[in-house]
């Protein structure tokens, strides 16, 4: 997105500057004035205007939100992984933010969601039009947040990310190396997106909104190759020295078995840097070989 020198830079508010939200906020500073909400100001990325506040505290929020932002991105993770934590992160925090923000200039609210809203466990393909019936409270609260955003009265888009992985998220590789995964064959279908592509997909859609291009109310952001868990594990075991799988190792994941379809996102012109798990895990595996993966 190109902005001429005589144009005012758009104002973007990112609520939740953790790993993903912080990366999104940093990327957007090239073309926009960006404010980042996080409890601790020192944790907000350099170049982002710090807006330290607790999203559970409307009074503190009201003091830091910028006046009439053009874009809002809501990208929270729970502080506790129970029902109350998910409700606070995905529902109550969003309600508080909307209550204290002047949305008169808002071109788009982006709600960062998850494919946990799907309950399918039959290998079927899912897209943005598929039924949503999450089985766990976590997905139920995420879905509640989606509906709150879409019913807020402001233009809103939900981005449903599948499992995010990358250099700072190496737990899955470690599990395979330690033999903690012993999936059935055939295993359940799994879906993932590299953290760089997750950031880039959100930034791409933000630019589309700022350019006045029409957006759908939901995009499924997952890479181009849904794949069975046992195939992923077998491939990694070919690349790295791994302990034998434990007899009581984990057989599958918690996400059911479904195949996420990303055609709607691709139709916007978005291009993946890591379109499949091999291209994404290969640099991480090289980093492990060099002893540098964090």
Short mmCIF file of C-alpha atoms in Angstrom, two decimals:
data_model
loop_
_atom_site.label_atom_id
_atom_site.label_comp_id
_atom_site.label_asym_id
_atom_site.label_seq_id
_atom_site.Cartn_x
_atom_site.Cartn_y
_atom_site.Cartn_z
CA UNK A 1 0.00 0.00 0.00
CA UNK A 2 1.53 3.30 -1.10
CA UNK A 3 0.67 6.54 0.72
CA UNK A 4 1.71 9.86 -0.81
CA UNK A 5 3.59 12.40 1.27
CA UNK A 6 0.61 14.75 1.47
CA UNK A 7 -1.80 12.09 2.70
CA UNK A 8 -2.32 11.62 6.42
CA UNK A 9 -1.14 8.26 7.62
CA UNK A 10 -4.02 6.01 8.68
CA UNK A 11 -4.40 5.34 12.39
CA UNK A 12 -4.42 1.68 13.42
CA UNK A 13 -5.15 0.30 16.87
CA UNK A 14 -3.90 -3.21 17.67
CA UNK A 15 -5.43 -4.63 20.83
CA UNK A 16 -3.13 -7.38 22.04
CA UNK A 17 0.54 -7.00 21.13
CA UNK A 18 1.73 -10.51 21.89
CA UNK A 19 3.70 -12.60 19.39
CA UNK A 20 1.22 -12.30 16.52
CA UNK A 21 -0.33 -8.94 17.36
CA UNK A 22 3.09 -7.40 17.91
CA UNK A 23 4.33 -8.67 14.54
CA UNK A 24 1.22 -7.28 12.82
CA UNK A 25 1.62 -3.92 14.56
CA UNK A 26 5.31 -3.68 13.63
CA UNK A 27 4.63 -4.50 9.98
CA UNK A 28 1.93 -1.85 9.73
CA UNK A 29 4.18 0.96 11.03
CA UNK A 30 5.69 1.27 7.54
CA UNK A 31 2.47 2.85 6.24
CA UNK A 32 0.44 3.84 9.29
CA UNK A 33 0.51 5.31 12.75
CA UNK A 34 0.00 2.28 14.99
CA UNK A 35 -1.05 2.11 18.63
CA UNK A 36 -0.59 -1.11 20.56
CA UNK A 37 -2.54 -2.13 23.65
CA UNK A 38 -0.78 -4.34 26.14
CA UNK A 39 -0.62 -4.33 29.93
CA UNK A 40 3.12 -3.61 29.95
CA UNK A 41 4.32 -0.68 27.86
CA UNK A 42 7.87 -2.03 27.61
CA UNK A 43 6.56 -5.17 25.83
CA UNK A 44 5.03 -3.16 22.99
CA UNK A 45 7.24 -3.26 19.86
CA UNK A 46 9.51 -0.35 19.02
CA UNK A 47 7.91 2.05 16.57
CA UNK A 48 4.40 1.33 17.88
CA UNK A 49 2.77 3.98 20.05
CA UNK A 50 2.41 2.35 23.48
CA UNK A 51 -1.11 2.20 24.86
CA UNK A 52 -0.61 0.32 28.15
CA UNK A 53 -3.95 -0.81 29.52
CA UNK A 54 -5.90 -3.77 30.82
CA UNK A 55 -8.70 -4.68 28.43
CA UNK A 56 -10.74 -5.76 31.42
CA UNK A 57 -10.63 -2.18 32.78
CA UNK A 58 -12.68 0.28 30.74
CA UNK A 59 -11.35 3.28 32.65
CA UNK A 60 -7.73 2.48 31.79
CA UNK A 61 -8.67 1.71 28.19
CA UNK A 62 -10.47 5.02 27.73
CA UNK A 63 -7.26 6.89 28.62
CA UNK A 64 -5.07 5.27 25.93
CA UNK A 65 -7.15 4.52 22.83
CA UNK A 66 -6.39 6.88 19.93
CA UNK A 67 -9.09 9.19 18.67
CA UNK A 68 -11.26 7.69 15.94
CA UNK A 69 -8.92 5.02 14.49
CA UNK A 70 -9.25 3.93 10.88
CA UNK A 71 -8.56 0.26 11.61
CA UNK A 72 -8.86 -1.86 14.76
CA UNK A 73 -7.28 -5.29 15.09
CA UNK A 74 -8.36 -7.40 18.04
CA UNK A 75 -5.73 -10.09 18.68
CA UNK A 76 -5.98 -11.48 22.19
CA UNK A 77 -4.87 -14.68 23.88
CA UNK A 78 -6.31 -15.82 27.20
CA UNK A 79 -4.50 -14.96 30.42
CA UNK A 80 -5.77 -18.27 31.83
CA UNK A 81 -6.79 -21.31 29.82
CA UNK A 82 -10.17 -21.87 31.47
CA UNK A 83 -13.63 -20.71 30.52
CA UNK A 84 -13.27 -17.42 32.38
CA UNK A 85 -9.95 -16.71 30.69
CA UNK A 86 -11.35 -17.32 27.22
CA UNK A 87 -14.48 -15.28 27.94
CA UNK A 88 -12.36 -12.38 29.14
CA UNK A 89 -9.99 -12.48 26.17
CA UNK A 90 -12.45 -13.02 23.34
CA UNK A 91 -15.71 -11.51 24.58
CA UNK A 92 -15.44 -9.14 27.53
CA UNK A 93 -12.26 -7.42 26.34
CA UNK A 94 -13.76 -6.75 22.91
CA UNK A 95 -16.96 -5.41 24.46
CA UNK A 96 -14.93 -3.06 26.65
CA UNK A 97 -12.82 -1.83 23.74
CA UNK A 98 -15.86 -1.12 21.57
CA UNK A 99 -17.52 0.72 24.46
CA UNK A 100 -14.68 3.25 24.85
CA UNK A 101 -13.52 3.72 21.23
CA UNK A 102 -14.82 6.34 18.83
CA UNK A 103 -15.62 4.22 15.77
CA UNK A 104 -16.95 7.05 13.61
CA UNK A 105 -14.00 6.79 11.17
CA UNK A 106 -13.54 3.04 11.40
CA UNK A 107 -13.09 1.38 8.04
CA UNK A 108 -12.78 -2.15 9.46
CA UNK A 109 -12.55 -4.10 12.71
CA UNK A 110 -10.50 -7.28 12.34
CA UNK A 111 -11.19 -9.99 14.89
CA UNK A 112 -8.42 -12.59 15.10
CA UNK A 113 -10.16 -15.92 15.52
CA UNK A 114 -9.36 -19.61 15.25
CA UNK A 115 -10.42 -22.72 13.38
CA UNK A 116 -11.35 -24.07 16.82
CA UNK A 117 -14.85 -22.77 16.03
CA UNK A 118 -15.32 -25.79 13.75
CA UNK A 119 -16.38 -29.06 15.32
CA UNK A 120 -15.96 -31.34 12.30
CA UNK A 121 -14.18 -34.64 12.99
CA UNK A 122 -14.93 -36.57 9.80
CA UNK A 123 -12.09 -35.52 7.44
CA UNK A 124 -14.49 -33.16 5.67
CA UNK A 125 -13.47 -29.91 4.01
CA UNK A 126 -14.45 -26.70 5.78
CA UNK A 127 -14.56 -23.12 4.56
CA UNK A 128 -16.06 -19.84 5.71
CA UNK A 129 -19.60 -21.07 4.97
CA UNK A 130 -19.31 -24.38 6.84
CA UNK A 131 -21.33 -24.98 10.02
CA UNK A 132 -19.61 -23.94 13.24
CA UNK A 133 -20.28 -26.04 16.34
CA UNK A 134 -17.23 -26.01 18.62
CA UNK A 135 -17.13 -28.86 21.11
CA UNK A 136 -14.87 -27.22 23.69
CA UNK A 137 -15.48 -24.10 25.75
CA UNK A 138 -12.43 -22.46 24.15
CA UNK A 139 -13.93 -22.60 20.67
CA UNK A 140 -17.33 -21.61 22.02
CA UNK A 141 -15.93 -18.41 23.52
CA UNK A 142 -13.97 -17.60 20.35
CA UNK A 143 -17.19 -18.01 18.36
CA UNK A 144 -18.99 -15.76 20.83
CA UNK A 145 -16.34 -13.10 20.20
CA UNK A 146 -16.74 -13.47 16.44
CA UNK A 147 -20.47 -12.90 16.72
CA UNK A 148 -19.97 -9.88 18.96
CA UNK A 149 -17.62 -8.31 16.40
CA UNK A 150 -19.93 -8.99 13.47
CA UNK A 151 -22.96 -7.64 15.35
CA UNK A 152 -21.12 -4.55 16.63
CA UNK A 153 -22.51 -2.19 13.99
CA UNK A 154 -19.07 -1.44 12.52
CA UNK A 155 -17.64 -3.08 9.37
CA UNK A 156 -15.99 -6.23 10.66
CA UNK A 157 -13.96 -9.14 9.34
CA UNK A 158 -13.11 -12.33 11.21
CA UNK A 159 -9.82 -14.07 10.38
CA UNK A 160 -9.83 -17.72 11.43
CA UNK A 161 -6.27 -18.96 11.77
CA UNK A 162 -5.39 -22.63 11.94
CA UNK A 163 -2.48 -23.78 14.12
CA UNK A 164 0.26 -21.14 14.04
CA UNK A 165 3.85 -22.37 14.04
CA UNK A 166 7.27 -20.87 13.41
CA UNK A 167 10.72 -20.27 14.90
CA UNK A 168 9.33 -19.10 18.23
CA UNK A 169 6.81 -21.94 18.34
CA UNK A 170 8.90 -25.09 18.20
CA UNK A 171 7.05 -27.24 20.72
CA UNK A 172 5.62 -29.57 18.08
CA UNK A 173 9.06 -30.37 16.66
CA UNK A 174 10.37 -30.97 20.17
CA UNK A 175 7.48 -33.37 20.85
CA UNK A 176 8.32 -35.40 17.76
CA UNK A 177 12.03 -35.48 18.62
CA UNK A 178 11.26 -36.66 22.15
CA UNK A 179 8.94 -39.42 20.93
CA UNK A 180 5.94 -37.85 22.63
CA UNK A 181 3.80 -38.23 19.49
CA UNK A 182 2.72 -41.66 18.32
CA UNK A 183 -0.17 -40.89 15.96
CA UNK A 184 -2.51 -43.44 14.52
CA UNK A 185 -2.19 -44.26 10.84
CA UNK A 186 -4.04 -42.79 9.13
CA UNK A 187 -4.02 -39.95 11.63
CA UNK A 188 -6.44 -37.03 11.82
CA UNK A 189 -6.13 -34.20 9.32
CA UNK A 190 -4.23 -31.20 10.67
CA UNK A 191 -4.06 -27.62 9.45
CA UNK A 192 -1.44 -24.99 10.10
CA UNK A 193 -0.08 -21.62 9.06
CA UNK A 194 3.42 -20.25 9.50
CA UNK A 195 3.55 -17.25 11.83
CA UNK A 196 5.06 -15.10 9.06
CA UNK A 197 2.14 -15.92 6.76
CA UNK A 198 -0.34 -15.33 9.60
CA UNK A 199 1.07 -11.83 10.10
CA UNK A 200 1.22 -11.17 6.36
CA UNK A 201 -2.37 -12.32 5.78
CA UNK A 202 -3.71 -9.87 8.35
CA UNK A 203 -1.56 -7.02 7.02
CA UNK A 204 -2.70 -7.82 3.47
CA UNK A 205 -6.37 -7.62 4.47
CA UNK A 206 -5.78 -4.38 6.40
CA UNK A 207 -4.24 -2.81 3.29
CA UNK A 208 -7.24 -3.97 1.27
CA UNK A 209 -9.57 -2.26 3.73
CA UNK A 210 -7.55 0.98 3.71
CA UNK A 211 -7.63 0.99 -0.09
CA UNK A 212 -11.42 0.72 -0.02
CA UNK A 213 -11.56 -2.74 -1.53
CA UNK A 214 -14.55 -4.90 -0.57
CA UNK A 215 -13.91 -7.54 2.07
CA UNK A 216 -15.91 -10.52 3.22
CA UNK A 217 -16.91 -10.85 6.83
CA UNK A 218 -14.78 -13.97 7.32
CA UNK A 219 -11.54 -15.46 5.97
CA UNK A 220 -10.07 -18.84 6.78
CA UNK A 221 -6.28 -18.45 6.99
CA UNK A 222 -4.52 -21.79 6.70
CA UNK A 223 -1.81 -23.03 4.38
CA UNK A 224 -2.47 -24.84 1.13
CA UNK A 225 -1.97 -28.43 2.31
CA UNK A 226 -4.13 -29.97 5.01
CA UNK A 227 -2.25 -33.13 5.94
CA UNK A 228 -2.66 -36.12 8.22
CA UNK A 229 -0.73 -35.94 11.46
CA UNK A 230 1.10 -39.22 10.94
CA UNK A 231 2.50 -37.97 7.61
CA UNK A 232 3.86 -34.82 9.25
CA UNK A 233 5.45 -36.80 12.08
CA UNK A 234 6.96 -39.35 9.67
CA UNK A 235 8.47 -36.58 7.53
CA UNK A 236 10.02 -34.83 10.53
CA UNK A 237 11.47 -38.11 11.76
CA UNK A 238 13.22 -38.44 8.40
CA UNK A 239 14.82 -35.01 8.83
CA UNK A 240 16.02 -35.12 12.44
CA UNK A 241 17.35 -37.64 14.97
CA UNK A 242 14.33 -38.58 17.06
CA UNK A 243 13.70 -40.89 19.97
CA UNK A 244 11.42 -43.88 19.28
CA UNK A 245 7.74 -43.03 19.76
CA UNK A 246 6.50 -43.77 23.26
CA UNK A 247 3.90 -46.51 23.46
CA UNK A 248 1.65 -44.13 25.37
CA UNK A 249 2.51 -41.16 23.13
CA UNK A 250 -0.18 -38.77 22.00
CA UNK A 251 -2.28 -40.27 19.18
CA UNK A 252 -3.89 -37.15 17.81
CA UNK A 253 -4.69 -33.51 18.43
CA UNK A 254 -7.62 -31.68 19.96
CA UNK A 255 -8.85 -30.11 16.75
CA UNK A 256 -10.88 -32.96 15.32
CA UNK A 257 -10.11 -33.95 11.72
CA UNK A 258 -10.98 -31.50 8.97
CA UNK A 259 -9.42 -29.97 5.87
CA UNK A 260 -9.33 -26.17 5.86
CA UNK A 261 -9.97 -24.52 2.51
CA UNK A 262 -8.19 -21.16 1.96
CA UNK A 263 -9.57 -20.30 -1.49
CA UNK A 264 -11.34 -17.14 -0.32
CA UNK A 265 -8.10 -15.72 1.11
CA UNK A 266 -6.16 -16.62 -2.05
CA UNK A 267 -8.82 -14.89 -4.16
CA UNK A 268 -7.87 -11.57 -2.54
CA UNK A 269 -4.40 -11.87 -4.09
CA UNK A 270 -2.62 -13.11 -0.97
CA UNK A 271 0.40 -15.32 -1.61
CA UNK A 272 1.90 -17.69 0.95
CA UNK A 273 5.61 -17.68 1.69
CA UNK A 274 5.19 -21.13 3.25
CA UNK A 275 2.34 -22.87 1.38
CA UNK A 276 2.86 -26.26 3.05
CA UNK A 277 4.34 -27.76 6.20
CA UNK A 278 7.58 -28.87 4.53
CA UNK A 279 8.52 -25.39 3.35
CA UNK A 280 7.67 -23.99 6.76
CA UNK A 281 9.38 -26.57 8.95
CA UNK A 282 12.50 -26.91 6.80
CA UNK A 283 14.15 -23.65 8.03
CA UNK A 284 13.23 -24.56 11.61
CA UNK A 285 14.83 -27.97 11.19
CA UNK A 286 17.98 -26.35 9.80
CA UNK A 287 18.03 -24.07 12.85
CA UNK A 288 17.77 -27.09 15.16
CA UNK A 289 20.69 -28.69 13.37
CA UNK A 290 22.67 -25.54 14.00
CA UNK A 291 21.45 -25.39 17.59
CA UNK A 292 19.76 -22.04 17.11
CA UNK A 293 16.01 -22.65 17.30
CA UNK A 294 14.47 -20.74 20.20
#
